[in-house]
Coordinates of C-alpha atoms (C1' of nucleotides) in Angstrom, one line a residue:
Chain G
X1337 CA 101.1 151.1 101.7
X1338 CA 99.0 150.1 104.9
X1339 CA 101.9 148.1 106.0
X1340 CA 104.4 148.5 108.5
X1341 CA 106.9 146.8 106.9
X1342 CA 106.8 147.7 103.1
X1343 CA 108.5 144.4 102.1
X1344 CA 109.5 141.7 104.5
X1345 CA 113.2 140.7 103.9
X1346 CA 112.8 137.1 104.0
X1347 CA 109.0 136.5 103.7
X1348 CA 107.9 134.4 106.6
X1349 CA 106.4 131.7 104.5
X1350 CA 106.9 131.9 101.3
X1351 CA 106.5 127.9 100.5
X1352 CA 103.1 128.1 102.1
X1353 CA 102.4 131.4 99.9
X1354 CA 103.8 129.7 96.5
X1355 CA 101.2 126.9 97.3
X1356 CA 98.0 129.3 97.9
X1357 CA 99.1 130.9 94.7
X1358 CA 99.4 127.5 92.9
X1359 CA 95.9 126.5 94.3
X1360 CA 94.5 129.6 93.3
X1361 CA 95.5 129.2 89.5
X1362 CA 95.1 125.6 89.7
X1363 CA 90.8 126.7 90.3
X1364 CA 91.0 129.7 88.1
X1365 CA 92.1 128.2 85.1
X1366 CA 91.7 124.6 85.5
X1367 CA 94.3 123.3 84.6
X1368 CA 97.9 122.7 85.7
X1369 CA 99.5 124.0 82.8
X1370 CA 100.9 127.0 84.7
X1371 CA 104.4 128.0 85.2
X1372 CA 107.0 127.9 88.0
X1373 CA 108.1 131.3 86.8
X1374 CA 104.5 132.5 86.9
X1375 CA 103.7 131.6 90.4
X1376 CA 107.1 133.4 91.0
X1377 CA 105.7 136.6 89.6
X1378 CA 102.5 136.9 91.3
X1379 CA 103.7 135.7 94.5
X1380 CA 105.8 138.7 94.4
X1381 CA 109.3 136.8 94.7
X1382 CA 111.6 136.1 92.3
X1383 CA 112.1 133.3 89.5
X1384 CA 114.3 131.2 91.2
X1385 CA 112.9 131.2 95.0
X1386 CA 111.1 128.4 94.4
X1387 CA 113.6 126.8 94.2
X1388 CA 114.5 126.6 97.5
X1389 CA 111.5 124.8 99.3
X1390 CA 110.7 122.8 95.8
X1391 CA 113.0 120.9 93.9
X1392 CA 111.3 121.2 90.5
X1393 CA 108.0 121.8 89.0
X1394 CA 106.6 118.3 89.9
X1395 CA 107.5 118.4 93.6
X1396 CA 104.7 121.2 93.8
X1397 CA 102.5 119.4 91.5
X1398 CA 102.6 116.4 94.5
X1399 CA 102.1 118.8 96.8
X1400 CA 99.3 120.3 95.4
X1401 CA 97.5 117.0 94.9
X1402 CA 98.6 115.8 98.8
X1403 CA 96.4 118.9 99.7
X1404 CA 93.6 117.8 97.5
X1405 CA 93.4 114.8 98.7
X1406 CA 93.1 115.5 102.4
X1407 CA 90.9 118.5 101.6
X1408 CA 88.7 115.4 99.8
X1409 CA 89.1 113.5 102.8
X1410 CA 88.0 116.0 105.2
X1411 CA 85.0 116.4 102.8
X1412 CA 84.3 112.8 102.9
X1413 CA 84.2 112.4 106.6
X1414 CA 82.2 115.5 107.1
X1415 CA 79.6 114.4 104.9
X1416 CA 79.2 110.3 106.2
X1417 CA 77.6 112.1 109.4
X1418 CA 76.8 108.8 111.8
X1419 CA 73.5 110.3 111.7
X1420 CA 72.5 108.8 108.7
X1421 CA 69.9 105.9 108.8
X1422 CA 72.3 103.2 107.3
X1423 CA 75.8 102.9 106.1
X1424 CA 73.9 102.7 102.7
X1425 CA 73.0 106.5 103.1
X1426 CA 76.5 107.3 104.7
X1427 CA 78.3 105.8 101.3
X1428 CA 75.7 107.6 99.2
X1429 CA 77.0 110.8 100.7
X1430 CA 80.2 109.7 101.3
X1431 CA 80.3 109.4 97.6
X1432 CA 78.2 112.5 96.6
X1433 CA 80.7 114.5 98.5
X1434 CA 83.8 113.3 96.5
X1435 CA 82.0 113.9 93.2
X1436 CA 81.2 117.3 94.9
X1437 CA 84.7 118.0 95.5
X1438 CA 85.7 116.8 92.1
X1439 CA 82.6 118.7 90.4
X1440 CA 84.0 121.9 92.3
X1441 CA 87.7 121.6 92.0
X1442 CA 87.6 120.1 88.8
X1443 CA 91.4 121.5 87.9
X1444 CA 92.6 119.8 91.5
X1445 CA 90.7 116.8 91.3
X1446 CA 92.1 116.2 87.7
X1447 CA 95.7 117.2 89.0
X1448 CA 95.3 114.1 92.2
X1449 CA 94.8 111.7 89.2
X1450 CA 97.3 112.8 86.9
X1451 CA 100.2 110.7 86.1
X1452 CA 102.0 114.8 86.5
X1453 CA 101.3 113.6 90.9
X1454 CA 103.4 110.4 90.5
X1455 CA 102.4 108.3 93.7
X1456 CA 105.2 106.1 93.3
X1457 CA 107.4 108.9 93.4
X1458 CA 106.4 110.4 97.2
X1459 CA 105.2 108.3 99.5
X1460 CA 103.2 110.7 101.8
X1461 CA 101.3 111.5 98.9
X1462 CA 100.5 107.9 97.8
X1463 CA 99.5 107.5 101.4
X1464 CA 96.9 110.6 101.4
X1465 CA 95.5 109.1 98.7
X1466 CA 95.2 105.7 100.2
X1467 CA 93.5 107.6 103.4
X1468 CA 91.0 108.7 101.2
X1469 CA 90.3 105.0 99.6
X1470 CA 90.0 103.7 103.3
X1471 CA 87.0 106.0 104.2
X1472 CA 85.1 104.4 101.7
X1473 CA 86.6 100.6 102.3
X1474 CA 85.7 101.5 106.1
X1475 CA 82.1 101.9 105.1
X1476 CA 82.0 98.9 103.0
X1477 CA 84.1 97.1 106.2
X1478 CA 81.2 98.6 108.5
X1479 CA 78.0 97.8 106.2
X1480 CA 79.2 94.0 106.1
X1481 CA 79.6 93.4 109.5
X1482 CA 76.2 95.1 109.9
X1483 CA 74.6 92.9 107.3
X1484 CA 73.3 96.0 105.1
X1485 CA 76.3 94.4 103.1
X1486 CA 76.3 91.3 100.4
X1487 CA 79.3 89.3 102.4
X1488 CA 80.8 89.6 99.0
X1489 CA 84.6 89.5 98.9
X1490 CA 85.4 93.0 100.2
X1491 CA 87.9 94.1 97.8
X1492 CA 85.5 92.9 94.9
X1493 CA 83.1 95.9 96.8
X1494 CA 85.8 97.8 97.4
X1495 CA 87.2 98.0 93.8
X1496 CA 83.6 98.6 92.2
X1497 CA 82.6 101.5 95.1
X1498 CA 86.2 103.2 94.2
X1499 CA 85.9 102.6 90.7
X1500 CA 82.1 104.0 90.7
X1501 CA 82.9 107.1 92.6
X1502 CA 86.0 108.1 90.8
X1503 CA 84.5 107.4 87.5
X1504 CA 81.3 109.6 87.8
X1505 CA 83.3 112.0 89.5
X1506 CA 85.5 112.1 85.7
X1507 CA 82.5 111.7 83.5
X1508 CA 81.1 114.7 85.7
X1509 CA 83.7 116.8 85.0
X1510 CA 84.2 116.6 81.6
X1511 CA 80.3 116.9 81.1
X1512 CA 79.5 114.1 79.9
X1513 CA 76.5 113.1 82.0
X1514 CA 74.8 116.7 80.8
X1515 CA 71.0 115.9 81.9
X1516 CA 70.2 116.3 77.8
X1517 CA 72.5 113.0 77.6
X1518 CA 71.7 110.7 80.4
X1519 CA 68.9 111.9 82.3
X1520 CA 68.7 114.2 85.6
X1521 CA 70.7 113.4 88.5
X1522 CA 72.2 110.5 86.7
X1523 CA 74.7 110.4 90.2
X1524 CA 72.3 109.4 93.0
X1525 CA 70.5 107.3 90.1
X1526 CA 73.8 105.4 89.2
X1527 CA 75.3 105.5 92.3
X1528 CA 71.9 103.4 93.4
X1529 CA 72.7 101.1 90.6
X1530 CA 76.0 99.9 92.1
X1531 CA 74.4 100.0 95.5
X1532 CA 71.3 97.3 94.7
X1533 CA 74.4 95.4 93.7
X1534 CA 76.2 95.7 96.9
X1535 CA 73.6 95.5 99.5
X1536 CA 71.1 92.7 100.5
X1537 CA 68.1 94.2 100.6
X1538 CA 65.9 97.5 99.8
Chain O
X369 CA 121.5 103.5 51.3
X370 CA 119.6 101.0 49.9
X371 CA 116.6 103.3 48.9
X372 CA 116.2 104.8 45.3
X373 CA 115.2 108.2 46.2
X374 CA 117.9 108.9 49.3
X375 CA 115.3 111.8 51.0
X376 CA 111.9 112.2 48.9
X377 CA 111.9 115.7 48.9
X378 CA 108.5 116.3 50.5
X379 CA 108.0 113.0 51.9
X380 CA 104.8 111.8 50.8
X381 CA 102.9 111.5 54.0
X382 CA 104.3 113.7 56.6
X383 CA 101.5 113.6 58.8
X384 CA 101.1 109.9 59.4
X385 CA 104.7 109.9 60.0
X386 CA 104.1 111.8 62.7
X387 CA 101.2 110.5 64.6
X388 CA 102.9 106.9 64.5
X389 CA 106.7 108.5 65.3
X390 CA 104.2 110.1 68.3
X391 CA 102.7 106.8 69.0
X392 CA 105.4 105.4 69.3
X393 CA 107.1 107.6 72.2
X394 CA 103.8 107.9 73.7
X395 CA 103.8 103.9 73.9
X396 CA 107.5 104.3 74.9
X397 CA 107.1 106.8 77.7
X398 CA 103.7 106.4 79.2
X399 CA 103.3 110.1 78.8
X400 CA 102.7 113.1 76.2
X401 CA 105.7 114.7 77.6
X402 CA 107.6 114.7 74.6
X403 CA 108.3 118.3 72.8
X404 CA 106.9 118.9 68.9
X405 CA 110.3 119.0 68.5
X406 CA 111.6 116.0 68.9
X407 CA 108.8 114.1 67.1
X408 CA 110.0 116.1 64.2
X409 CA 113.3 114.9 64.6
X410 CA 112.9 111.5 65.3
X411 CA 110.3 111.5 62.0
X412 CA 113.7 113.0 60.4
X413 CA 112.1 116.2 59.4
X414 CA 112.7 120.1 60.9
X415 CA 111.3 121.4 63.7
X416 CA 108.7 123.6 62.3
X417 CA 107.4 120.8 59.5
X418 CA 105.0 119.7 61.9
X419 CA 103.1 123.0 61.9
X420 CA 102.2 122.5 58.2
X421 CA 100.1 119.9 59.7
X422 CA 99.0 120.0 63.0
X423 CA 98.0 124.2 64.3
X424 CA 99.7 123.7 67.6
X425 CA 100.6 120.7 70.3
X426 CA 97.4 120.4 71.0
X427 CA 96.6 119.6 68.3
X428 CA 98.4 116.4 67.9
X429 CA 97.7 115.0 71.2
X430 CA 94.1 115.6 70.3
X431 CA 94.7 113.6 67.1
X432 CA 95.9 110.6 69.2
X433 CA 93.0 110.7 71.6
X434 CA 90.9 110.4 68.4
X435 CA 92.6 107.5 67.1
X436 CA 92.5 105.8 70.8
X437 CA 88.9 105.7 71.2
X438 CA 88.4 104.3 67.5
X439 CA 90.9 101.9 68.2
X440 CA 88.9 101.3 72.0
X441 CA 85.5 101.1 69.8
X442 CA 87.0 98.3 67.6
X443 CA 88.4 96.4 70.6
X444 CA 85.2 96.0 72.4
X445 CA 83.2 95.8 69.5
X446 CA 85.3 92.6 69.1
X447 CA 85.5 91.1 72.0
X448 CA 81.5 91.3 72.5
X449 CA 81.0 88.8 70.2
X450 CA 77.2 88.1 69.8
X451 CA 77.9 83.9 70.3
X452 CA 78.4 85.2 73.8
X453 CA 75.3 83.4 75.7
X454 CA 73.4 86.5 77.1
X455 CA 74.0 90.6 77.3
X456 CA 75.4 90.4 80.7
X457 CA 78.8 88.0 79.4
X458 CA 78.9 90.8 75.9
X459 CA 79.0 93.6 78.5
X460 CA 81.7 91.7 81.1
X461 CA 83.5 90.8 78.0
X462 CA 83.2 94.7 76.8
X463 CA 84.1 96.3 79.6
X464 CA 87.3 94.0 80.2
X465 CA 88.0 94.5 76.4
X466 CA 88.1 98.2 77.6
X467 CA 90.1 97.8 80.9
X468 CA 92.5 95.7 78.7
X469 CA 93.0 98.3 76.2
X470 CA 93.9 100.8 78.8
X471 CA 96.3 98.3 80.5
X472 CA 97.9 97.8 77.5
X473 CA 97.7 101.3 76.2
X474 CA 97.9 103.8 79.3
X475 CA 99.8 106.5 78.1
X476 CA 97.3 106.4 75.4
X477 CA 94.2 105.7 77.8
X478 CA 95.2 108.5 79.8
X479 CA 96.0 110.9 76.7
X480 CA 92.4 110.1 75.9
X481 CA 90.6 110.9 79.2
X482 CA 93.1 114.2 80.2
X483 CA 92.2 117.7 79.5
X484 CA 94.9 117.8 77.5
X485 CA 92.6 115.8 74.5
X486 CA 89.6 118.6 75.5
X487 CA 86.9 117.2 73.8
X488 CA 84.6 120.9 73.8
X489 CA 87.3 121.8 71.1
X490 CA 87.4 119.2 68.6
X491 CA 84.1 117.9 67.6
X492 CA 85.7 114.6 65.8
X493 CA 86.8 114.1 69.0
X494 CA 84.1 114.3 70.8
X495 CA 81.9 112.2 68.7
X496 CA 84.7 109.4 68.9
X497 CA 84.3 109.7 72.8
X498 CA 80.5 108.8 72.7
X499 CA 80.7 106.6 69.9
X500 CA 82.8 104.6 72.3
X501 CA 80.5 105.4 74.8
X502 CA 77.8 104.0 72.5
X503 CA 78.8 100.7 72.3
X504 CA 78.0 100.3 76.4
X505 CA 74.7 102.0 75.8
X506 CA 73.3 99.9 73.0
X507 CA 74.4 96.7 75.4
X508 CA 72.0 98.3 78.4
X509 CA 69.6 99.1 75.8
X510 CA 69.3 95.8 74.5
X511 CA 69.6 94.1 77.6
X512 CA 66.7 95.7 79.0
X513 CA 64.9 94.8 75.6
X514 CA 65.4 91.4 76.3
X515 CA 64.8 91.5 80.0
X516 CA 67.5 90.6 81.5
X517 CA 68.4 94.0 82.3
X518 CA 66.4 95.5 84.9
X519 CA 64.4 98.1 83.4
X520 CA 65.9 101.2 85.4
X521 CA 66.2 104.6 83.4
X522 CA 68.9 103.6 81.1
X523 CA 70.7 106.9 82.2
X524 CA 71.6 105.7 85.3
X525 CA 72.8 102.4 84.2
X526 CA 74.6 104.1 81.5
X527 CA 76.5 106.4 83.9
X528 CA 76.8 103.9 86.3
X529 CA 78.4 101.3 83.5
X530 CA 80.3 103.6 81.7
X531 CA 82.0 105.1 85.0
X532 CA 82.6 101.7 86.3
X533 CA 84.5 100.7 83.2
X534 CA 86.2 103.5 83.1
X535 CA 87.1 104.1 87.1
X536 CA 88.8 100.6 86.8
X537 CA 90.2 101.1 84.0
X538 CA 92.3 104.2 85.4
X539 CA 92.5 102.6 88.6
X540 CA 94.0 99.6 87.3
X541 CA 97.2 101.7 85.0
X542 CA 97.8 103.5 88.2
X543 CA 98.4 100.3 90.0
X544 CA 96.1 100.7 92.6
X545 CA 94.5 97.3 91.9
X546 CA 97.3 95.0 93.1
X547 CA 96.6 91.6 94.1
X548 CA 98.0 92.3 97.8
X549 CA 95.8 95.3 98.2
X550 CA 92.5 94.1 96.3
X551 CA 92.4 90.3 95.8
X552 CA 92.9 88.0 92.9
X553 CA 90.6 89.1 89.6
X554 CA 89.1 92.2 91.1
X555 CA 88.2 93.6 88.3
X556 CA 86.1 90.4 86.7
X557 CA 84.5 90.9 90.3
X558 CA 84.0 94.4 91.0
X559 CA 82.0 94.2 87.1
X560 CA 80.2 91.5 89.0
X561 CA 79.5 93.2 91.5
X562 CA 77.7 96.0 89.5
X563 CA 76.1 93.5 86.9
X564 CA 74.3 92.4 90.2
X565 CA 72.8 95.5 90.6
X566 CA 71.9 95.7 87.1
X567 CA 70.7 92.5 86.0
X568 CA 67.0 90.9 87.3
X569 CA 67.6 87.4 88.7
X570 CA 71.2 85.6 88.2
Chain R
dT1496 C1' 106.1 125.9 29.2
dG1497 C1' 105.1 128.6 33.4
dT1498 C1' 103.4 129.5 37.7
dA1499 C1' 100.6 129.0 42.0
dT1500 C1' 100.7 126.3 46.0
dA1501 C1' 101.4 122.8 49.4
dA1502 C1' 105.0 121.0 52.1
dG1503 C1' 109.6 121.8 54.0
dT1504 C1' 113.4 124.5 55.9
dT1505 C1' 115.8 128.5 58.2
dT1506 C1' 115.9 132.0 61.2
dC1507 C1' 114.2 134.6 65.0
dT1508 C1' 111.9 136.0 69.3
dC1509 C1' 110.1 135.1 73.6
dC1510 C1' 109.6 132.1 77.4
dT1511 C1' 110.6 128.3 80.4
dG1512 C1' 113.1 125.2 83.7
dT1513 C1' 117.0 124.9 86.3
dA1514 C1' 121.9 125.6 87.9
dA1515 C1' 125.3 128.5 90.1
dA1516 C1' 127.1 132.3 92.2
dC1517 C1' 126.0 136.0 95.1
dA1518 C1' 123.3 138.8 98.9
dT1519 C1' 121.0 139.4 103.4
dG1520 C1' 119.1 139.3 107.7
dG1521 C1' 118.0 136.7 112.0
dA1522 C1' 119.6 133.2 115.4
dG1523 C1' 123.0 131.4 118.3
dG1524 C1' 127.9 131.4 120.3
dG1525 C1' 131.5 134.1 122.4
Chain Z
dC999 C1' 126.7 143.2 122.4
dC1000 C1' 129.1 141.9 118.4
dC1001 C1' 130.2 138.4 114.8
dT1002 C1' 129.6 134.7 112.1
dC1003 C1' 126.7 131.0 109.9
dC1004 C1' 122.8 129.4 107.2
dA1005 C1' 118.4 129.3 105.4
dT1006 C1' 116.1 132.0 102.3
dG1007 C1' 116.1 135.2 98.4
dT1008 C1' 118.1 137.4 94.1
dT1009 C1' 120.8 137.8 89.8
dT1010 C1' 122.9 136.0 86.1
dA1011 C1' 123.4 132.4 82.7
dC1012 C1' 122.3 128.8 79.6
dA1013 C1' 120.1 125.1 77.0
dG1014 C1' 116.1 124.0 75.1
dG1015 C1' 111.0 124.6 73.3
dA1016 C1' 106.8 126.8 71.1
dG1017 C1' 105.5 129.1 67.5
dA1018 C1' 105.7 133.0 63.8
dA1019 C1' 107.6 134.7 59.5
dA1020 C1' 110.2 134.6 55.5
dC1021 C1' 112.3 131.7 52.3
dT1022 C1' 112.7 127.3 49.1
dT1023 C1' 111.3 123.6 46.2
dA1024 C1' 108.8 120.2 43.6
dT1025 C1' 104.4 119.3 41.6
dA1026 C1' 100.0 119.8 39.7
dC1027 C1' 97.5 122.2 36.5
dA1028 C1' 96.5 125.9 33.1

DNA sequence: TGTATAAGTTTCTCCTGTAAACATGGAGGG
DNA sequence: CCCTCCATGTTTACAGGAGAAACTTATACA
């Protein structure tokens, strides 16, 4: 009505508009489970345009979760200010931040997991999501070589730390550490857990 | 050809048949992609038999992830024999009872853990999720009763061991626990690695 | 013996993913 | 300045799938 141009002929940038659509039913319902056709609709284009900067359903489904995973990233970073007194603190956030993400995407943290975002399928997305796993493999590199750190194999840290963010971040989601269950703010408190295993002293 | 009755006219146990022919293609594939459909053709009945047994999809897969975690339950109940000489080997042996499981099992493992199986629907389903979850519990729980536990609030060991398991667990069926990237046995190590946090003296 | 019912089957509608053929408008060459 | 090419859209077409509804059949029970 407002506009100038009633309907633009070729759209400008329509893959980058099919995406924000996707994203924004991706956090309204979820869940992945909607269609191609549907992101179509209410992107204002038709069924089969799409098509042309996607080559099937999954390819945005990668795409999606490449986004999430920088976006988790960025998140990360931002939150493992050098500030901090310790790397101890810095992987405490580090890791408060990804559950943080996960605990406010849950739909798009779900989706980064799925076996629906096939890493060995698309490279750049299995490397965005091994980006991610370095932040936190940086901080264990850093609190070792800083003696904070048991001088513990690193990949024995690095599996547990991965393992121990990405598994409270699931449990979180699907509510299953509800305070009535396992106590309040089971995440610092478990997080802590891990940590007394992975550092030297208090 | 060699049976009595060629076709029993109404089968006698449709709804097995089913979850096993489903089973089955989920063991095959690695995924619940498979259509209603061709479950009911494979289990050689029409396409809409399966509704006289299971309301929708959902339904079915939800009936899988049931079955999963009681088959999980038994597997760890197993493995944590009580010969083992103290909690911490019944909950290392546990937990890679689990991890095993999902290796073996990760269509099914991830079935289990997807929103796909939404456990706030199906109560049965829920309950077989923390009965699995259970068996960890009672472990901390009695390891703190015999001391070798340290006597943290048993929520935030819980969280912290259950997410553990778990996080390798889905770490390791997505192959992001490969020798090259994480060392030999990381997963024996990273449990270490907690257990050290958990446990008083070595 | 007769019949209500659970368990199967057929048929139908609406929707999806995806391919193919067609349209269009903006960019670059003459 | 016009004309043609190509990326980007649209239309049309088709093979399935989910699920509803109506129909069929054997079996259990009165």
């Amino acid at each position: 009505m407002s506009e100038t141009k009633d309907r633009p002929y070729h759209h400008g940038d329509l893959r980058r508009a099919l995406i924000d659509t996707a994203l924004d039913m991706l956090a309204t319902d979820q869940n992945w489970a909607f269609t191609l056709r549907e992101v179509a609709r209410r992107t204002g284009v038709s069924h089969a345009a799409p098509y042309k900067h996607f080559r099937d359903r999954e390819m945005l489904l990668r795409e999606l979760a490449r986004i999430g995973f920088n976006r988790l990233g960025e998140a990360m970073t931002e939150a493992m200010s050098p500030d901090l007194p310790s790397t101890r603190a810095q992987f405490m956030a580090a890791a408060q931040a990804c559950i943080g993400f996960a605990c406010q995407n849950p739909g798009l943290y779900r989706l980064m997991f799925s076996s629906d975002a096939d890493k060995t399928i698309d490279p750049s997305l299995h490397d965005a999501a091994m980006n991610t796993f370095g932040i936190l493999l940086g901080l264990l590199e850093k609190g070792q070589r800083d003696g904070s750190f048991r001088p513990v194999a690193i990949s024995a840290q690095a599996a547990a730390g991965w393992a121990q963010v990405h598994g409270l971040a699931m449990l979180a989601i699907s509510h299953q550490l509800l305070e009535e269950k396992v106590g309040p703010a089971p995440i610092p408190a478990a997080l802590d857990v891990l940590l007394d295993g992975m550092c030297r002293s208090n």
